[in-house]
Amino acid sequence: MSDFPPKTTLSPAELSELVDFLDDYTTNILGALSMGIGSLASVLTPSAVTWPHAFPKIDRSTAEEMVPELRSLRKSVYHAGRAALDLPDDLVRAAEVGRQVLEKLHGVPVTLSGEERRRVPSVTQQGGPPSTNNSVVGGTHRNLIQAGSIAGGVHVHPTVGDDVGDLENPIVVGVEIHPREWHADLVVDASPPRPMAPSGSVYVVTLQARTTRAVILHRARSVIVSRRQPRRACYRAHIRGPLEPRKFSLDLEAGQPELRPEGVDFPLTISSVDPEQLWIEPAVGAEEVGWRLEIDWTCLDHHGTAVIDYGGDPFETYPPEVLFTEGGASSRLRTGCSLIQHEPDCPALHLPHDVKPSVYGPVAPHRAHG
């Protein structure tokens, strides 16, 4: 490991957050490579990273070549986290090593909180004259002039641009589902069985543009896809502290559900360097409800509607109140499972092997479709 100076622009809380992220990140990548448990898909970055807002999908061959570095980083952040109170400099060094690994693995510069936006650095050839960093960033360009000699070739770096495709469909979406009043794994006896979010869960929707030009978000609305009587479900409660207040509430029982702001309302503006985050808390009454979110937008003379959902399928919300009687006892819709074991016919036991019993956490990031 390089001997980095113990300096950082991150606060102690941000530093700890980044090291925790690197711990989970390296465990996930190494698990995906060695056992097929985990994912190489794109992932939202922690708040300690101000750029990029999401790391792009990892090329498997690149990740396999970097297994030794990932293992070394995994050990580094593990020991740094355990010794944080006594050896804070270890956190700084682990974070900087992590930055280098992330930049090499994803091919993008990483900017931490408190820093100016990092660019692709110039390169000096060993044993030769300094090379010029010839970089074209963005999308559509006209005339380019190169002054001076060129050594080492010309490299085009695909970053946020303003080509026609970006302007016609400019919005990139990240969604995370967080528990609120009902912190539980809830698996519905569907065909096939699947986990479902209890009513009151919070959907954190992060909106970013693929262009530096302003994208105006005019309005957002929910679209009901289905309603049905609730099915039998396995409900296993957990203990959880309170979540920060939401920005929008959404009553899915209404004939035409509307997002009701608790603060700033639409219209909003986003760009590649100015994202927006919506906290949406949908509530249902006595039915299971499938729904999507639609956001109308304009960018220059382009306009459209971004459709936000669960990776192509509708979000599904379950009314956990139906699992209890007025006296608080379990209703006929709730399985008799406990925190220790499931009933033999519990739907959670019939989930596909690659499906977790909980929907909390990041939804697979995807580009919002129109």
mmCIF file of C-alpha atoms in Angstrom, residues 75-311:
data_model
loop_
_atom_site.group_PDB
_atom_site.id
_atom_site.type_symbol
_atom_site.label_atom_id
_atom_site.label_comp_id
_atom_site.label_asym_id
_atom_site.label_seq_id
_atom_site.Cartn_x
_atom_site.Cartn_y
_atom_site.Cartn_z
ATOM 1 C CA LYS A 75 -8.371 -5.980 4.347
ATOM 2 C CA SER A 76 -7.305 -2.339 4.561
ATOM 3 C CA VAL A 77 -10.798 -0.923 5.131
ATOM 4 C CA TYR A 78 -11.692 -3.744 7.533
ATOM 5 C CA HIS A 79 -8.706 -3.073 9.788
ATOM 6 C CA ALA A 80 -9.043 0.717 9.402
ATOM 7 C CA GLY A 81 -12.665 0.537 10.504
ATOM 8 C CA ARG A 82 -11.837 -1.544 13.576
ATOM 9 C CA ALA A 83 -8.976 0.785 14.585
ATOM 10 C CA ALA A 84 -10.707 4.062 13.632
ATOM 11 C CA LEU A 85 -10.822 5.492 17.151
ATOM 12 C CA ASP A 86 -7.165 4.819 17.817
ATOM 13 C CA LEU A 87 -5.634 5.253 14.339
ATOM 14 C CA PRO A 88 -7.683 7.802 12.334
ATOM 15 C CA ASP A 89 -4.838 8.189 9.794
ATOM 16 C CA ASP A 90 -5.525 4.601 8.709
ATOM 17 C CA LEU A 91 -9.003 5.682 7.609
ATOM 18 C CA VAL A 92 -7.512 8.428 5.431
ATOM 19 C CA ARG A 93 -5.044 6.056 3.810
ATOM 20 C CA ALA A 94 -7.699 3.395 3.256
ATOM 21 C CA ALA A 95 -10.029 5.977 1.684
ATOM 22 C CA GLU A 96 -7.331 7.199 -0.706
ATOM 23 C CA VAL A 97 -6.368 3.662 -1.718
ATOM 24 C CA GLY A 98 -10.072 3.035 -2.259
ATOM 25 C CA ARG A 99 -10.331 6.076 -4.505
ATOM 26 C CA GLN A 100 -7.472 4.769 -6.676
ATOM 27 C CA VAL A 101 -9.068 1.332 -6.967
ATOM 28 C CA LEU A 102 -12.459 2.841 -7.867
ATOM 29 C CA GLU A 103 -10.940 5.073 -10.535
ATOM 30 C CA LYS A 104 -9.027 2.167 -12.075
ATOM 31 C CA LEU A 105 -11.950 -0.251 -11.901
ATOM 32 C CA HIS A 106 -14.628 2.093 -13.309
ATOM 33 C CA GLY A 107 -12.426 4.292 -15.511
ATOM 34 C CA VAL A 108 -13.770 7.560 -14.098
ATOM 35 C CA PRO A 109 -12.186 10.211 -11.840
ATOM 36 C CA VAL A 110 -13.587 10.262 -8.296
ATOM 37 C CA THR A 111 -14.148 13.576 -6.492
ATOM 38 C CA LEU A 112 -14.600 13.588 -2.724
ATOM 39 C CA SER A 113 -16.565 16.110 -0.668
ATOM 40 C CA GLY A 114 -14.669 19.393 -0.273
ATOM 41 C CA GLU A 115 -12.558 18.919 -3.415
ATOM 42 C CA GLU A 116 -12.765 20.588 -6.805
ATOM 43 C CA ARG A 117 -13.995 18.349 -9.624
ATOM 44 C CA ARG A 118 -11.207 15.933 -10.554
ATOM 45 C CA ARG A 119 -10.261 15.557 -14.205
ATOM 46 C CA VAL A 120 -8.326 12.871 -16.038
ATOM 47 C CA PRO A 121 -4.681 13.594 -15.150
ATOM 48 C CA SER A 122 -1.920 14.227 -17.668
ATOM 49 C CA VAL A 123 0.427 11.313 -18.326
ATOM 50 C CA THR A 124 4.216 11.332 -18.602
ATOM 51 C CA GLN A 125 5.819 8.461 -20.538
ATOM 52 C CA GLN A 126 8.670 6.701 -18.774
ATOM 53 C CA GLY A 127 11.997 7.435 -20.430
ATOM 54 C CA GLY A 128 10.462 9.874 -22.904
ATOM 55 C CA PRO A 129 9.159 13.427 -23.272
ATOM 56 C CA PRO A 130 6.014 14.508 -21.429
ATOM 57 C CA SER A 131 2.887 13.614 -23.359
ATOM 58 C CA THR A 132 -0.020 15.974 -23.918
ATOM 59 C CA ASN A 133 -3.276 14.906 -22.346
ATOM 60 C CA ASN A 134 -5.457 14.958 -25.472
ATOM 61 C CA SER A 135 -8.989 14.560 -24.214
ATOM 62 C CA VAL A 136 -12.354 15.229 -25.807
ATOM 63 C CA VAL A 137 -15.146 15.319 -23.239
ATOM 64 C CA GLY A 138 -18.855 15.653 -23.757
ATOM 65 C CA GLY A 139 -20.967 14.717 -26.735
ATOM 66 C CA THR A 140 -21.155 16.686 -29.994
ATOM 67 C CA HIS A 141 -18.159 18.835 -30.995
ATOM 68 C CA ARG A 142 -17.309 20.917 -34.058
ATOM 69 C CA ASN A 143 -13.789 22.217 -34.817
ATOM 70 C CA LEU A 144 -10.929 21.063 -32.580
ATOM 71 C CA ILE A 145 -7.411 22.521 -32.636
ATOM 72 C CA GLN A 146 -4.375 20.756 -31.137
ATOM 73 C CA ALA A 147 -1.460 23.035 -30.259
ATOM 74 C CA GLY A 148 2.001 21.538 -29.743
ATOM 75 C CA SER A 149 3.327 18.044 -30.335
ATOM 76 C CA ILE A 150 1.390 14.901 -29.556
ATOM 77 C CA ALA A 151 2.897 11.899 -27.804
ATOM 78 C CA GLY A 152 1.013 8.881 -26.604
ATOM 79 C CA GLY A 153 -2.016 9.143 -28.842
ATOM 80 C CA VAL A 154 -5.378 10.845 -28.530
ATOM 81 C CA HIS A 155 -7.916 9.535 -26.029
ATOM 82 C CA VAL A 156 -11.647 10.243 -26.116
ATOM 83 C CA HIS A 157 -13.301 9.979 -22.716
ATOM 84 C CA PRO A 158 -17.070 9.366 -22.774
ATOM 85 C CA THR A 159 -18.517 11.643 -20.112
ATOM 86 C CA VAL A 160 -21.627 13.771 -19.741
ATOM 87 C CA GLY A 161 -22.375 15.282 -23.123
ATOM 88 C CA ASP A 162 -25.000 17.048 -25.162
ATOM 89 C CA ASP A 163 -25.474 14.797 -28.171
ATOM 90 C CA VAL A 164 -28.918 14.273 -29.641
ATOM 91 C CA GLY A 165 -29.546 11.029 -27.756
ATOM 92 C CA ASP A 166 -28.801 12.677 -24.416
ATOM 93 C CA LEU A 167 -31.183 15.563 -25.116
ATOM 94 C CA GLU A 168 -33.999 13.319 -26.325
ATOM 95 C CA ASN A 169 -33.850 11.088 -23.232
ATOM 96 C CA PRO A 170 -31.773 12.991 -20.656
ATOM 97 C CA ILE A 171 -32.804 11.599 -17.265
ATOM 98 C CA VAL A 172 -30.937 8.925 -15.292
ATOM 99 C CA VAL A 173 -32.749 7.576 -12.232
ATOM 100 C CA GLY A 174 -31.659 5.849 -9.047
ATOM 101 C CA VAL A 175 -34.240 4.437 -6.616
ATOM 102 C CA GLU A 176 -33.785 3.159 -3.073
ATOM 103 C CA ILE A 177 -36.566 1.767 -0.890
ATOM 104 C CA HIS A 178 -36.292 2.477 2.841
ATOM 105 C CA PRO A 179 -38.452 1.202 5.703
ATOM 106 C CA ARG A 180 -40.432 3.601 7.848
ATOM 107 C CA GLU A 181 -43.263 2.582 10.159
ATOM 108 C CA TRP A 182 -43.214 -1.074 9.113
ATOM 109 C CA HIS A 183 -39.659 -2.418 9.115
ATOM 110 C CA ALA A 184 -40.190 -5.994 8.016
ATOM 111 C CA ASP A 185 -39.457 -8.669 5.465
ATOM 112 C CA LEU A 186 -42.822 -9.202 3.784
ATOM 113 C CA VAL A 187 -43.193 -12.023 1.236
ATOM 114 C CA VAL A 188 -46.542 -12.437 -0.530
ATOM 115 C CA ASP A 189 -47.964 -15.838 -1.498
ATOM 116 C CA ALA A 190 -48.092 -14.961 -5.191
ATOM 117 C CA SER A 191 -47.257 -17.107 -8.216
ATOM 118 C CA PRO A 192 -44.313 -17.110 -7.919
ATOM 119 C CA PRO A 193 -43.916 -15.781 -4.341
ATOM 120 C CA ARG A 194 -42.154 -12.429 -4.141
ATOM 121 C CA PRO A 195 -41.194 -9.764 -1.605
ATOM 122 C CA MET A 196 -43.304 -6.613 -1.482
ATOM 123 C CA ALA A 197 -42.882 -3.209 0.160
ATOM 124 C CA PRO A 198 -45.263 -2.516 3.066
ATOM 125 C CA SER A 199 -47.379 0.618 2.901
ATOM 126 C CA GLY A 200 -45.448 3.552 4.346
ATOM 127 C CA SER A 201 -42.052 2.533 2.947
ATOM 128 C CA VAL A 202 -40.111 5.504 1.570
ATOM 129 C CA TYR A 203 -38.971 5.600 -2.058
ATOM 130 C CA VAL A 204 -35.898 7.802 -2.445
ATOM 131 C CA VAL A 205 -35.760 8.789 -6.138
ATOM 132 C CA THR A 206 -32.523 10.441 -7.319
ATOM 133 C CA LEU A 207 -32.794 12.280 -10.640
ATOM 134 C CA GLN A 208 -29.723 13.277 -12.647
ATOM 135 C CA ALA A 209 -29.337 14.533 -16.222
ATOM 136 C CA ARG A 210 -26.962 13.162 -18.829
ATOM 137 C CA THR A 211 -26.403 16.689 -20.120
ATOM 138 C CA THR A 212 -25.016 19.852 -18.529
ATOM 139 C CA ARG A 213 -27.969 21.739 -20.002
ATOM 140 C CA ALA A 214 -30.926 22.343 -17.716
ATOM 141 C CA VAL A 215 -33.689 19.745 -17.737
ATOM 142 C CA ILE A 216 -36.916 21.148 -16.336
ATOM 143 C CA LEU A 217 -39.104 18.697 -14.423
ATOM 144 C CA HIS A 218 -42.656 20.027 -14.695
ATOM 145 C CA ARG A 219 -44.716 17.593 -12.653
ATOM 146 C CA ALA A 220 -44.737 14.084 -11.252
ATOM 147 C CA ARG A 221 -47.676 11.695 -10.958
ATOM 148 C CA SER A 222 -48.314 8.118 -9.992
ATOM 149 C CA VAL A 223 -49.921 5.712 -12.436
ATOM 150 C CA ILE A 224 -51.927 2.844 -10.935
ATOM 151 C CA VAL A 225 -51.170 -0.415 -12.747
ATOM 152 C CA SER A 226 -53.214 -2.843 -10.632
ATOM 153 C CA ARG A 227 -55.385 -3.229 -7.526
ATOM 154 C CA ARG A 228 -56.301 -6.509 -5.858
ATOM 155 C CA GLN A 229 -57.355 -8.011 -2.573
ATOM 156 C CA PRO A 230 -54.312 -8.719 -0.388
ATOM 157 C CA ARG A 231 -52.964 -12.237 -0.465
ATOM 158 C CA ARG A 232 -51.581 -14.337 2.358
ATOM 159 C CA ALA A 233 -48.137 -13.099 3.391
ATOM 160 C CA CYS A 234 -45.155 -13.886 5.587
ATOM 161 C CA TYR A 235 -44.432 -10.875 7.795
ATOM 162 C CA ARG A 236 -41.310 -10.811 9.982
ATOM 163 C CA ALA A 237 -40.908 -7.539 11.869
ATOM 164 C CA HIS A 238 -37.625 -5.920 12.892
ATOM 165 C CA ILE A 239 -36.644 -3.062 15.192
ATOM 166 C CA ARG A 240 -35.679 0.231 13.604
ATOM 167 C CA GLY A 241 -35.126 3.859 14.534
ATOM 168 C CA PRO A 242 -37.017 6.743 12.888
ATOM 169 C CA LEU A 243 -36.264 7.901 9.345
ATOM 170 C CA GLU A 244 -35.878 11.547 8.295
ATOM 171 C CA PRO A 245 -39.114 13.279 7.194
ATOM 172 C CA ARG A 246 -40.284 12.654 3.630
ATOM 173 C CA LYS A 247 -40.748 15.311 0.946
ATOM 174 C CA PHE A 248 -43.847 13.893 -0.775
ATOM 175 C CA SER A 249 -46.740 11.761 0.418
ATOM 176 C CA LEU A 250 -48.818 9.675 -1.984
ATOM 177 C CA ASP A 251 -52.281 8.277 -1.239
ATOM 178 C CA LEU A 252 -52.686 5.342 -3.623
ATOM 179 C CA GLU A 253 -56.256 4.792 -2.435
ATOM 180 C CA ALA A 254 -57.405 7.972 -4.173
ATOM 181 C CA GLY A 255 -59.088 7.718 -7.564
ATOM 182 C CA GLN A 256 -56.368 9.931 -9.069
ATOM 183 C CA PRO A 257 -53.425 9.761 -6.632
ATOM 184 C CA GLU A 258 -51.394 12.962 -6.374
ATOM 185 C CA LEU A 259 -47.987 13.613 -4.878
ATOM 186 C CA ARG A 260 -48.439 16.065 -2.020
ATOM 187 C CA PRO A 261 -45.282 18.059 -1.242
ATOM 188 C CA GLU A 262 -44.040 18.699 2.262
ATOM 189 C CA GLY A 263 -41.719 21.490 1.191
ATOM 190 C CA VAL A 264 -40.465 22.380 -2.306
ATOM 191 C CA ASP A 265 -42.826 21.406 -5.135
ATOM 192 C CA PHE A 266 -42.490 21.119 -8.913
ATOM 193 C CA PRO A 267 -41.263 22.501 -11.255
ATOM 194 C CA LEU A 268 -37.667 21.500 -10.459
ATOM 195 C CA THR A 269 -34.471 21.712 -12.507
ATOM 196 C CA ILE A 270 -31.670 19.167 -12.820
ATOM 197 C CA SER A 271 -28.415 18.848 -14.790
ATOM 198 C CA SER A 272 -25.404 16.545 -14.765
ATOM 199 C CA VAL A 273 -23.869 18.558 -11.918
ATOM 200 C CA ASP A 274 -27.112 19.455 -10.138
ATOM 201 C CA PRO A 275 -29.171 16.357 -9.263
ATOM 202 C CA GLU A 276 -32.448 16.308 -7.346
ATOM 203 C CA GLN A 277 -33.762 13.816 -4.798
ATOM 204 C CA LEU A 278 -37.423 13.053 -4.110
ATOM 205 C CA TRP A 279 -38.593 11.225 -0.986
ATOM 206 C CA ILE A 280 -41.945 9.620 -1.746
ATOM 207 C CA GLU A 281 -44.029 7.747 0.823
ATOM 208 C CA PRO A 282 -46.930 5.862 -0.783
ATOM 209 C CA ALA A 283 -49.776 4.593 1.390
ATOM 210 C CA VAL A 284 -52.529 2.066 0.582
ATOM 211 C CA GLY A 285 -55.689 1.108 2.423
ATOM 212 C CA ALA A 286 -57.004 -2.445 2.087
ATOM 213 C CA GLU A 287 -55.656 -3.466 -1.333
ATOM 214 C CA GLU A 288 -52.341 -4.425 -2.898
ATOM 215 C CA VAL A 289 -51.482 -1.717 -5.431
ATOM 216 C CA GLY A 290 -49.105 -1.821 -8.386
ATOM 217 C CA TRP A 291 -47.963 1.613 -9.570
ATOM 218 C CA ARG A 292 -45.366 3.592 -11.504
ATOM 219 C CA LEU A 293 -44.096 7.162 -11.298
ATOM 220 C CA GLU A 294 -44.137 9.470 -14.327
ATOM 221 C CA ILE A 295 -42.283 12.796 -14.574
ATOM 222 C CA ASP A 296 -42.858 15.258 -17.437
ATOM 223 C CA TRP A 297 -39.716 17.125 -18.562
ATOM 224 C CA THR A 298 -38.333 19.529 -21.164
ATOM 225 C CA CYS A 299 -34.746 20.179 -22.271
ATOM 226 C CA LEU A 300 -34.271 22.932 -24.878
ATOM 227 C CA ASP A 301 -36.825 22.030 -27.594
ATOM 228 C CA HIS A 302 -37.098 18.401 -26.484
ATOM 229 C CA HIS A 303 -39.798 17.132 -24.145
ATOM 230 C CA GLY A 304 -41.032 13.821 -22.859
ATOM 231 C CA THR A 305 -42.158 11.758 -19.883
ATOM 232 C CA ALA A 306 -39.784 9.675 -17.752
ATOM 233 C CA VAL A 307 -41.332 6.451 -16.463
ATOM 234 C CA ILE A 308 -39.822 5.282 -13.155
ATOM 235 C CA ASP A 309 -40.464 1.771 -11.870
ATOM 236 C CA TYR A 310 -38.864 -1.344 -10.400
ATOM 237 C CA GLY A 311 -36.446 -2.058 -13.254
#
